[in-house]
Coordinates of N, CA and C in Angstrom, one line a residue:
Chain A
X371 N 75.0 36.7 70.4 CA 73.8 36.2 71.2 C 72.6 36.5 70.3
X372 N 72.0 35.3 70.5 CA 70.4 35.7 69.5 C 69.4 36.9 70.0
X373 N 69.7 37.3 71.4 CA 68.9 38.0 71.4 C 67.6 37.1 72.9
X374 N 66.7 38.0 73.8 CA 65.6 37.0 73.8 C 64.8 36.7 73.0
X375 N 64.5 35.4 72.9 CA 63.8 34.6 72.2 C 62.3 34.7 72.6
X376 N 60.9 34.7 71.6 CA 59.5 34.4 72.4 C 59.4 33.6 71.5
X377 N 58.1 32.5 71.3 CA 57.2 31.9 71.2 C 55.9 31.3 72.1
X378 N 55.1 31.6 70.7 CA 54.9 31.6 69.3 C 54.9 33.2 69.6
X379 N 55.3 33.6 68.0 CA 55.4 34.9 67.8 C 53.8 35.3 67.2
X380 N 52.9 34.9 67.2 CA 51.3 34.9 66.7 C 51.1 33.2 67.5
X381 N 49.6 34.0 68.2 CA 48.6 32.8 68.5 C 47.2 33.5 67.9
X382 N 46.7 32.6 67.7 CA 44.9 33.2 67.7 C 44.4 31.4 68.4
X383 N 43.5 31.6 69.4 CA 42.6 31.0 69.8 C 41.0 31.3 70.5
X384 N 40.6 30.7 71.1 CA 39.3 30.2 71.0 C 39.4 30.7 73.1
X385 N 38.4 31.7 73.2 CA 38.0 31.7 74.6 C 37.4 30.5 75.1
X386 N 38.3 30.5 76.3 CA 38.4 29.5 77.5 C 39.8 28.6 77.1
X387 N 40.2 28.6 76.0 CA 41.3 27.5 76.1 C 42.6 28.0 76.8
X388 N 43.5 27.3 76.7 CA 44.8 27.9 77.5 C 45.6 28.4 76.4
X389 N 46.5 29.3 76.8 CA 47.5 29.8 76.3 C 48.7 29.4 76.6
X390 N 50.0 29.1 76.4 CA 51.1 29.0 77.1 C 52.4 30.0 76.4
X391 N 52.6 31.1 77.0 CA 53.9 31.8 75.8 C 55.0 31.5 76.4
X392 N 56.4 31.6 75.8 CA 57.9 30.8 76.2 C 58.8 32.1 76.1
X393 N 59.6 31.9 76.9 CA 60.7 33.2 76.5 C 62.3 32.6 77.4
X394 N 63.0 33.0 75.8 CA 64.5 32.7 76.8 C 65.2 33.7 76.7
X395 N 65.6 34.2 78.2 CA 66.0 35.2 78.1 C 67.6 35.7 77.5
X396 N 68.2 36.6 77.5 CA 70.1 36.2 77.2 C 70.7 36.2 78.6
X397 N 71.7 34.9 78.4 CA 72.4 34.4 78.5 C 73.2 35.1 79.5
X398 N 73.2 34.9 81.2 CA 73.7 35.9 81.9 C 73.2 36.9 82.3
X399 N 71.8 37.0 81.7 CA 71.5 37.9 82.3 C 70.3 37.4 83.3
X400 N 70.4 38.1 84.8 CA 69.6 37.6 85.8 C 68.3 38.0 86.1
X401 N 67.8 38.9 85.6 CA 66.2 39.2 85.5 C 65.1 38.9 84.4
X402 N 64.4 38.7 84.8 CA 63.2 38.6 83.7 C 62.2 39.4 83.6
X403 N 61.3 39.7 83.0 CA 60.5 40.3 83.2 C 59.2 40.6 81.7
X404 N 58.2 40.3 82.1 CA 56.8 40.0 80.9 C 55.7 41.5 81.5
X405 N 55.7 42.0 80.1 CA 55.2 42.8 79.9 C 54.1 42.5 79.1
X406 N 52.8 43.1 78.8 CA 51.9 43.2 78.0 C 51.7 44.8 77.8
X407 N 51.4 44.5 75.8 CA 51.0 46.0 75.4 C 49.8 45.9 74.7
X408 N 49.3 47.0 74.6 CA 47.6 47.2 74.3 C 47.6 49.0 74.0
X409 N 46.6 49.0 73.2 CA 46.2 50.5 72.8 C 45.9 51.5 74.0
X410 N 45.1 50.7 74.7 CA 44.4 50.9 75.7 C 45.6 51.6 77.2
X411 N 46.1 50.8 77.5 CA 47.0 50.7 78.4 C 48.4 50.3 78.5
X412 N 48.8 51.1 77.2 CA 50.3 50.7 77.2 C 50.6 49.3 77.2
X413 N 52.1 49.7 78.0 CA 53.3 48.4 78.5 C 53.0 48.1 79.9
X414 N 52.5 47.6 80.8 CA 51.6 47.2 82.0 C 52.9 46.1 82.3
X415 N 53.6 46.3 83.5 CA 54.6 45.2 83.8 C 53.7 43.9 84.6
X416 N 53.9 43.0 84.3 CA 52.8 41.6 84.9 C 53.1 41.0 85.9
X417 N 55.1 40.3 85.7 CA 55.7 40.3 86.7 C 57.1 39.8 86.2
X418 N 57.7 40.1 87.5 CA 59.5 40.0 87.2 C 60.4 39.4 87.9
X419 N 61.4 38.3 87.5 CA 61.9 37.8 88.4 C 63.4 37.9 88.4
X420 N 64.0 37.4 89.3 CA 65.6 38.1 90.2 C 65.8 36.7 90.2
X421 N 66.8 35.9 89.5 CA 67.8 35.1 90.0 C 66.9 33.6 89.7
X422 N 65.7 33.9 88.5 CA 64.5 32.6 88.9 C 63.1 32.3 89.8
X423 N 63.5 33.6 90.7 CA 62.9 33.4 91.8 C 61.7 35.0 91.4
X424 N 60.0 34.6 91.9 CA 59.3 35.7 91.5 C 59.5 36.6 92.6
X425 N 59.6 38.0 91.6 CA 60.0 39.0 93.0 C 58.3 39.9 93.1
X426 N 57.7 39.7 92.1 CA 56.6 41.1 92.2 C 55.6 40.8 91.2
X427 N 54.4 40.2 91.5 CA 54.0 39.8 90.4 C 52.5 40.1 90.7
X428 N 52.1 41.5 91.1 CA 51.3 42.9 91.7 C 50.6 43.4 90.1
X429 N 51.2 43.2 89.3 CA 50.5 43.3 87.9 C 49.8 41.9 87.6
X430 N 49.5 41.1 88.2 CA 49.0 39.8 87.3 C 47.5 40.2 87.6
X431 N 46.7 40.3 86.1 CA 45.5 40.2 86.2 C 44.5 40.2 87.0
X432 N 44.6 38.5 86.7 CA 43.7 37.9 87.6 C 44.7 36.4 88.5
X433 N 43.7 35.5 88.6 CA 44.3 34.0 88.9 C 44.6 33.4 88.2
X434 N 43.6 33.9 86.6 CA 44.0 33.0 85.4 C 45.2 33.1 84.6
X435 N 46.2 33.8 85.1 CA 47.3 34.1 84.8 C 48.4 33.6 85.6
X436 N 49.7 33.1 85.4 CA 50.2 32.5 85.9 C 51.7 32.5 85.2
X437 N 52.9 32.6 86.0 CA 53.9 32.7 85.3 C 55.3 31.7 85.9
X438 N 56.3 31.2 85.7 CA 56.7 29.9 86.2 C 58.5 30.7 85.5
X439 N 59.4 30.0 85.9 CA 60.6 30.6 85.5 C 61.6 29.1 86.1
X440 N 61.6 28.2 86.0 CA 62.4 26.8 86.3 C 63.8 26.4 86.3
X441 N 64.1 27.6 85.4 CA 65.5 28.0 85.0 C 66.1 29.3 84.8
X442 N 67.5 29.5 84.7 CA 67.7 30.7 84.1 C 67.7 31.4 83.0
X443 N 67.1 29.7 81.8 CA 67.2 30.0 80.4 C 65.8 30.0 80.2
X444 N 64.6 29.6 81.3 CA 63.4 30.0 80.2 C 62.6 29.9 81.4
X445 N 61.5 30.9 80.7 CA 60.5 31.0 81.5 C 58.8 30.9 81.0
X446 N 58.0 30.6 81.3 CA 56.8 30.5 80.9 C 55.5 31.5 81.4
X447 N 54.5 32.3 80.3 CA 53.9 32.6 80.9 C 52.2 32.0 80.3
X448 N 51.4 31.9 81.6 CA 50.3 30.9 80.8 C 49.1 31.9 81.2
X449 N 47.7 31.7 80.7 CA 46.7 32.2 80.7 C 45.8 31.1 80.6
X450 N 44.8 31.1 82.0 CA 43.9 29.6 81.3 C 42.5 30.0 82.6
X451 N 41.5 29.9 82.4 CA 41.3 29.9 80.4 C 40.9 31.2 80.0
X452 N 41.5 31.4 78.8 CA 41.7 32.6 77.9 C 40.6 33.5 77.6
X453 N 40.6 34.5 77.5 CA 39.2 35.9 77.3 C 39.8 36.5 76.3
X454 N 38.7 37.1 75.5 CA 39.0 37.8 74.4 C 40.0 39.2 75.3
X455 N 39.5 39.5 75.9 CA 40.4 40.9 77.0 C 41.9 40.8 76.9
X456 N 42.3 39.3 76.8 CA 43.4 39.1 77.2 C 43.9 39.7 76.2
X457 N 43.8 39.8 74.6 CA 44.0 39.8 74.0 C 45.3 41.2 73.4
X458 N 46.6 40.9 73.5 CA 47.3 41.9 73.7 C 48.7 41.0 72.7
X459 N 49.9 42.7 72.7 CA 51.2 41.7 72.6 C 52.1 41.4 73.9
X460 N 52.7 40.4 74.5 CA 52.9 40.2 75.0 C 55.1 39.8 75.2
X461 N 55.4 40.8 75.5 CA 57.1 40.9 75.6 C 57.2 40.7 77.0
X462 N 58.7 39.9 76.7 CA 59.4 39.0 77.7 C 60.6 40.4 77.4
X463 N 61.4 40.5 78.7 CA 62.8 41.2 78.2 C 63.3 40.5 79.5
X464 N 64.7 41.0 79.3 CA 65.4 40.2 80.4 C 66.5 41.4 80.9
X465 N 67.6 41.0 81.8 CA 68.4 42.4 81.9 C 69.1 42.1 83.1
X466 N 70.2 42.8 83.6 CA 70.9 42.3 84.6 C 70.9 43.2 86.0
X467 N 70.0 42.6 87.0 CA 69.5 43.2 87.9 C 70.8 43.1 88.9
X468 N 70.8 44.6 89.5 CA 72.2 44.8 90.7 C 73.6 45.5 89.9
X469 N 73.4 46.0 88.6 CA 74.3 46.4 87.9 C 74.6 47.7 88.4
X470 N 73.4 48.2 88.7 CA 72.9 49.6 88.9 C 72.2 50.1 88.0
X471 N 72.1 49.9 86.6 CA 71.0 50.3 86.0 C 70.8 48.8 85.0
X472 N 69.6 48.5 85.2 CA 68.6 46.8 84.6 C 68.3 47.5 83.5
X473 N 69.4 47.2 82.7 CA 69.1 47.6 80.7 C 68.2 46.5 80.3
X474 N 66.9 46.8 79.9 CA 66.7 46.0 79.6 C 66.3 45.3 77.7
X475 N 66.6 44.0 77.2 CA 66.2 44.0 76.2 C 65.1 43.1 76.0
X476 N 64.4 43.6 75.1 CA 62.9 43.1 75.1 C 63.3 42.0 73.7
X477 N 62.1 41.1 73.6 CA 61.9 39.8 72.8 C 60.9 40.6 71.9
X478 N 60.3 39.5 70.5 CA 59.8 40.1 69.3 C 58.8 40.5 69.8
X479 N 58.0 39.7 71.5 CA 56.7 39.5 71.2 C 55.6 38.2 70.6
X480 N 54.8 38.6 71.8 CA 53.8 37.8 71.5 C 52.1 37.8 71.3
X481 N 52.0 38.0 69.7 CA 51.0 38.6 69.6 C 49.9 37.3 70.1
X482 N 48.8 38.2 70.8 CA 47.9 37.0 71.2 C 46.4 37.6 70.7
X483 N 45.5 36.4 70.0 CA 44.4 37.1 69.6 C 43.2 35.9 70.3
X484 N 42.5 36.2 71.2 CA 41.6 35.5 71.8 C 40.0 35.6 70.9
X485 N 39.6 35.0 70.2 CA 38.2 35.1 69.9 C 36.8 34.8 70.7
Chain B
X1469 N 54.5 53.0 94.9 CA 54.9 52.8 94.1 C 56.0 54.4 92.8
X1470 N 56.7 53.9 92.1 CA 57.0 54.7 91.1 C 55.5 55.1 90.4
X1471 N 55.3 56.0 89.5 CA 54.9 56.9 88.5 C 55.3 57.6 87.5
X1472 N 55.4 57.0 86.1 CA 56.0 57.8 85.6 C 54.5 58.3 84.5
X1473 N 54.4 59.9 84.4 CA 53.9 60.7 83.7 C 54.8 61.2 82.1
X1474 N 53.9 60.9 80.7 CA 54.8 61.7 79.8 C 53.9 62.6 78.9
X1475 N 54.5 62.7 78.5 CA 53.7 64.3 77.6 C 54.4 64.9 76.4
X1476 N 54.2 65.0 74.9 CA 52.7 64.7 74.6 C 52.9 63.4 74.4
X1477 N 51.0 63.3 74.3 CA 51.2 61.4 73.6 C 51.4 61.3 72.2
X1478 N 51.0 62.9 71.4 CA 51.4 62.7 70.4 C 52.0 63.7 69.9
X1479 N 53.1 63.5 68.6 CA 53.8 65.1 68.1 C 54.4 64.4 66.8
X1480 N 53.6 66.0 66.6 CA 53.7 66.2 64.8 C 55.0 66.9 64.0
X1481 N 56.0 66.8 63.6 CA 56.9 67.8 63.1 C 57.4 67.4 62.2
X1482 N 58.2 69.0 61.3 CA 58.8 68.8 60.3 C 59.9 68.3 59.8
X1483 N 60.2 67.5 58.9 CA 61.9 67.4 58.9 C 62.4 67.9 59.2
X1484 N 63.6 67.6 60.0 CA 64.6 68.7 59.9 C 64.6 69.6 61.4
X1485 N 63.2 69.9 62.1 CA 63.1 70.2 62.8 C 63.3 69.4 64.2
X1486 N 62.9 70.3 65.6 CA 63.4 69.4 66.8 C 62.0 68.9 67.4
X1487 N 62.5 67.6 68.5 CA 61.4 67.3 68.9 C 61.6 67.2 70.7
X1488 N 60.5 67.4 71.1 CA 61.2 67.1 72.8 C 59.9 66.2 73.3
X1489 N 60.3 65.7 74.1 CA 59.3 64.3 74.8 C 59.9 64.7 76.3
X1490 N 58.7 65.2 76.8 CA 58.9 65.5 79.0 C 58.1 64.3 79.6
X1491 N 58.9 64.0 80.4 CA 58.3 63.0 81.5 C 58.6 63.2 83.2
X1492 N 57.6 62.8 84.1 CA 57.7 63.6 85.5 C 57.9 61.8 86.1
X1493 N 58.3 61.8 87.3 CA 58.2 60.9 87.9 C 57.8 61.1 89.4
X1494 N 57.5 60.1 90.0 CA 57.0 60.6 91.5 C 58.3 59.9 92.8
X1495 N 59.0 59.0 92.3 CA 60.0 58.4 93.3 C 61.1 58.6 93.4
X1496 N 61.4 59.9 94.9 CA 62.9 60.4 94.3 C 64.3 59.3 94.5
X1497 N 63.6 57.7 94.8 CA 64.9 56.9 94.9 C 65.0 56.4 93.6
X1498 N 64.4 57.1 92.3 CA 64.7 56.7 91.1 C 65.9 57.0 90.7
X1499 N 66.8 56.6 90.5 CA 68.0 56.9 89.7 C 68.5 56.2 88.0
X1500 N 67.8 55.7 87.6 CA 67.8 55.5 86.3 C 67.0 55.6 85.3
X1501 N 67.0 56.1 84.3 CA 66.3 56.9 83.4 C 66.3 56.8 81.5
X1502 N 65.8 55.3 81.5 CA 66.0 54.9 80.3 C 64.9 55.4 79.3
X1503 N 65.5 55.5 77.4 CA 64.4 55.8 76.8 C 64.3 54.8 75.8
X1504 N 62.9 54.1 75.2 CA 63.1 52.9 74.7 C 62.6 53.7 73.5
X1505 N 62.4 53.3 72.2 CA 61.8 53.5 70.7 C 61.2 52.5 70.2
X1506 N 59.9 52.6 70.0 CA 59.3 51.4 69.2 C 58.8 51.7 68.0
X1507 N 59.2 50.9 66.9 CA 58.8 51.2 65.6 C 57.4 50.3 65.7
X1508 N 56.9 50.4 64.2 CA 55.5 50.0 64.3 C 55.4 48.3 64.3
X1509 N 55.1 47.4 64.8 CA 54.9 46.1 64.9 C 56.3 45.9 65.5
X1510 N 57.6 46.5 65.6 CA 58.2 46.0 66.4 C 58.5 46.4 67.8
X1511 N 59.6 45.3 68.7 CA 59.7 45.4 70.0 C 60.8 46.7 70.5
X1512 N 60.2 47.2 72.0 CA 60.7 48.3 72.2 C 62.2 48.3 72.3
X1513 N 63.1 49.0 72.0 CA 64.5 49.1 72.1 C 65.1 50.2 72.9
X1514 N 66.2 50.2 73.1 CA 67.1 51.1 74.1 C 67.6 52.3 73.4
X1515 N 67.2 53.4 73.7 CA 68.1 54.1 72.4 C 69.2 55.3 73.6
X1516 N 68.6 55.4 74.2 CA 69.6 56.2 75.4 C 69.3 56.2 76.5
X1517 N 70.0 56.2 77.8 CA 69.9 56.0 79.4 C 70.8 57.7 79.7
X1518 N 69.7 57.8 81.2 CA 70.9 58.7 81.8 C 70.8 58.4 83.4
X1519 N 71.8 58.4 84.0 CA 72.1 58.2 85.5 C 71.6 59.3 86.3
X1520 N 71.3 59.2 87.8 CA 71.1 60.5 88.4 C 72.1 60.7 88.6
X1521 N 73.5 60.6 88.5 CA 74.6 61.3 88.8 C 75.2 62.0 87.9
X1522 N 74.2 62.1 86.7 CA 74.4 63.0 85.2 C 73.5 63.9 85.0
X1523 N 73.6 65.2 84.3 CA 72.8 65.9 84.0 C 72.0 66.2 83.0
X1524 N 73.0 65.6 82.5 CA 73.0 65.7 80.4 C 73.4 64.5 79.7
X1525 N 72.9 63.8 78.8 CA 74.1 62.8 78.2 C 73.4 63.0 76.3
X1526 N 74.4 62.6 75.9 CA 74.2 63.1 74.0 C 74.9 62.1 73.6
X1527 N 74.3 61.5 72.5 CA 74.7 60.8 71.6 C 73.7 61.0 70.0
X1528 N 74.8 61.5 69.2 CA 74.9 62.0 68.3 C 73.4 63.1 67.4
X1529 N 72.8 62.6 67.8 CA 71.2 63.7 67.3 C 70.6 63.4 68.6
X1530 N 70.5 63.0 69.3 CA 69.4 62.3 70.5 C 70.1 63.0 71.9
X1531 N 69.5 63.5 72.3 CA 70.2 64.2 74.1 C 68.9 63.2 75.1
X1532 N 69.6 63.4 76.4 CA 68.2 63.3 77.5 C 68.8 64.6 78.5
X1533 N 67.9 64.9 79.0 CA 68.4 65.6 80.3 C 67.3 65.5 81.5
X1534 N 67.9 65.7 82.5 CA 67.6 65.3 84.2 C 67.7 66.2 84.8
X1535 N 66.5 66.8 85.6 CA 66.3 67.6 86.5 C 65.7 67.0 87.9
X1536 N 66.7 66.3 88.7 CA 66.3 65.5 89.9 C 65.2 66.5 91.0
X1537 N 66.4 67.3 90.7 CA 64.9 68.5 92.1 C 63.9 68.2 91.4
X1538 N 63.4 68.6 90.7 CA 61.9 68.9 90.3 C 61.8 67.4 89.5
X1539 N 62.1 66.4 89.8 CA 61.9 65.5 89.3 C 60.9 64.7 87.6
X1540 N 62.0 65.6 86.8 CA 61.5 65.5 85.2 C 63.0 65.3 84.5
X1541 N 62.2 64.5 83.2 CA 63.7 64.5 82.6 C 63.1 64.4 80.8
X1542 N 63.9 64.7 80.2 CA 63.0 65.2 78.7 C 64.3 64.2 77.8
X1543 N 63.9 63.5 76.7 CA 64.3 63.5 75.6 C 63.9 64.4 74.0
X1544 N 65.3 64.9 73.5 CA 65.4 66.1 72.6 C 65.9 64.8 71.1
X1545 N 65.2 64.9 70.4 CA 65.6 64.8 68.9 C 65.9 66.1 68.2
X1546 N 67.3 66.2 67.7 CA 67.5 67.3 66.9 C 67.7 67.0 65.0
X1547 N 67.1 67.6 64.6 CA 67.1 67.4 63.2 C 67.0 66.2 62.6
X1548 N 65.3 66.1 63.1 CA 64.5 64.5 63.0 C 64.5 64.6 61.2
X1549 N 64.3 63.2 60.9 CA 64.3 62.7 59.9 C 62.9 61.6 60.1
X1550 N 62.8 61.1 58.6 CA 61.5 60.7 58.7 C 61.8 59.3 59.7
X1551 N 62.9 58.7 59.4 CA 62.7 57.4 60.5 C 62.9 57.3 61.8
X1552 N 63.0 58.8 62.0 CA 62.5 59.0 63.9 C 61.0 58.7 64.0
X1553 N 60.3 57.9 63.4 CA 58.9 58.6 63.7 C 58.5 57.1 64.1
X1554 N 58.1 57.2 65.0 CA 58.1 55.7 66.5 C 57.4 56.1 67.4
X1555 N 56.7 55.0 68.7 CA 56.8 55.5 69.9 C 57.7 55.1 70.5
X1556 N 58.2 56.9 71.8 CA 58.6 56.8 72.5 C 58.0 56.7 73.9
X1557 N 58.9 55.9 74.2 CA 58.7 55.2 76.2 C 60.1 56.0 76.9
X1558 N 59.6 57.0 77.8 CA 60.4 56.8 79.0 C 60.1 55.8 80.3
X1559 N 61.0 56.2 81.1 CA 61.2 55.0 81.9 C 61.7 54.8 83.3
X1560 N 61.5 54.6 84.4 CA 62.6 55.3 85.2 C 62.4 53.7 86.5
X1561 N 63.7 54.0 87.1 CA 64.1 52.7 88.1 C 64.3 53.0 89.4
X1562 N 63.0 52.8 90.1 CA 63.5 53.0 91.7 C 64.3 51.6 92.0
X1563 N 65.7 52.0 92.1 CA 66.8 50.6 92.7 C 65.9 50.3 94.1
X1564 N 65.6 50.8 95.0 CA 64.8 50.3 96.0 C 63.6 49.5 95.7
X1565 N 63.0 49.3 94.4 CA 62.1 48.4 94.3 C 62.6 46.9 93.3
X1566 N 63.8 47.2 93.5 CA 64.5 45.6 92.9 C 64.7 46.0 91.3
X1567 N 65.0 47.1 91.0 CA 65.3 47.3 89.3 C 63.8 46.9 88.6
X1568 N 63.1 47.5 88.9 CA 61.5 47.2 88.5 C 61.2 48.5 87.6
X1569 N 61.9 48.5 86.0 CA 61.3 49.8 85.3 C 59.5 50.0 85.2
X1570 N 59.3 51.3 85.7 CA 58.1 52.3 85.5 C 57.9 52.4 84.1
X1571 N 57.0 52.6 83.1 CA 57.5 53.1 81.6 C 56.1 54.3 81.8
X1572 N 56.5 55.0 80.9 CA 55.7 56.7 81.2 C 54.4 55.9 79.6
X1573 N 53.5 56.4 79.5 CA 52.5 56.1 78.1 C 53.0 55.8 76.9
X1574 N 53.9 56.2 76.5 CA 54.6 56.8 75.3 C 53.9 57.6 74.5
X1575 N 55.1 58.3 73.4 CA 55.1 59.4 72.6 C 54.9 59.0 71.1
X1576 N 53.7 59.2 70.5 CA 53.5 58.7 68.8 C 54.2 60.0 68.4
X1577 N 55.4 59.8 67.4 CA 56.1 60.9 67.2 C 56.2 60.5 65.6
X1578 N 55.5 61.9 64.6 CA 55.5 61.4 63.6 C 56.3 62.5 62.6
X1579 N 56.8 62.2 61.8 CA 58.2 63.1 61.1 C 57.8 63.2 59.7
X1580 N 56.9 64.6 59.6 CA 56.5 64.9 57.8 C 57.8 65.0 57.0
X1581 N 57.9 64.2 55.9 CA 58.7 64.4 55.0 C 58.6 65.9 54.1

């Protein structure tokens, strides 16, 4: 198994435009879950989903954040429009919820640099 | 909600020597108790779990141990080497909140040669 997948693994853009980051999770496994990390405040959970479906998503920002899961193999998370603040790495992991313990494995990451 | 507390955020030691990372939590329907390692620019990894139905678990230089009454549980490096030197994340799972990991600050743990 590859592992989860992100892209793009580096963004740099321009405040106000949109962001969109991708993540596939492995294969079988039924949770998701997008984290952001920063100096400032750690690994900050954003939100997480069970089966596709969003279960908790009490960490999102603001409104301009937004996160979408269509399938079991990928999920999206968007920012629009973008603030230098946002500017963090951003990990997808995935892991198998109901096992009894949701191991989870995290993606390279997505470094985001808003100017 | 969960809470997880860790301490220190940062620690200095010698080769060779041990290291310990304590973390408290606030929700006693936590029963999972994962520790992640992140090297520098890369993503966090799994390097040992313990169950509340364990007290102790070891694998091969690395221990964790669980103290549910007083709800704390410590990761122990013994006879660190320089490429222990990462942050550590503890972690912990109230199953009553849908397998939703807490992660504690983490630990800049740096290993003088």
């Amino acid at each position: 198994d590859a592992g989860v997948i992100q892209s793009p693994r580096h963004e740099v853009t321009e405040m106000g435009q949109e962001v969109t980051l991708r993540c596939k999770p492995i294969s079988g496994h039924n949770s998701l879950f997008w984290y952001r990390q920063t100096m400032m405040r750690g690994l900050e959970l954003l939100i997480y989903f069970n089966n596709n479906v969003p279960i908790d998503d009490s960490g999102m920002p603001e409104d301009r954040f937004s996160a979408k899961m269509p399938n079991a193999s990928f999920s999206t998370l968007k920012i629009q429009p973008s603030e230098p603040r946002d500017s963090a790495v951003y990990f997808c992991a995935s892991g198998h919820q109901g096992s009894g313990a949701n191991v989870l494995t995290f993606g390279a990451g997505s470094r985001l640099t808003v100017l | 909600g969960e809470n997880v507390e860790q301490h220190p955020s940062t620690l200095s030691v010698q080769e060779g020597d041990s290291a310990v990372i304590k973390c408290t939590y606030s929700d006693s329907a936590s029963n999972y108790f994962p520790w992640y390692k992140q090297e520098l620019g890369k993503r966090p990894q799994l390097i040992i779990d313990i169950r509340s139905n364990v007290g102790e678990k070891k694998d091969q230089r690395i221990a964790v141990t669980l103290n549910k009454t007083a709800k704390h549980f410590s990761l122990h490096i013994t006879e660190t080497q320089p490429e222990d030197s990462a942050v550590y994340f503890c972690a912990a799972d109230p199953q009553s909140s849908g397998d939703k990991l807490t992660f504690g600050t983490g630990t800049r743990l740096a290993v003088r040669p």
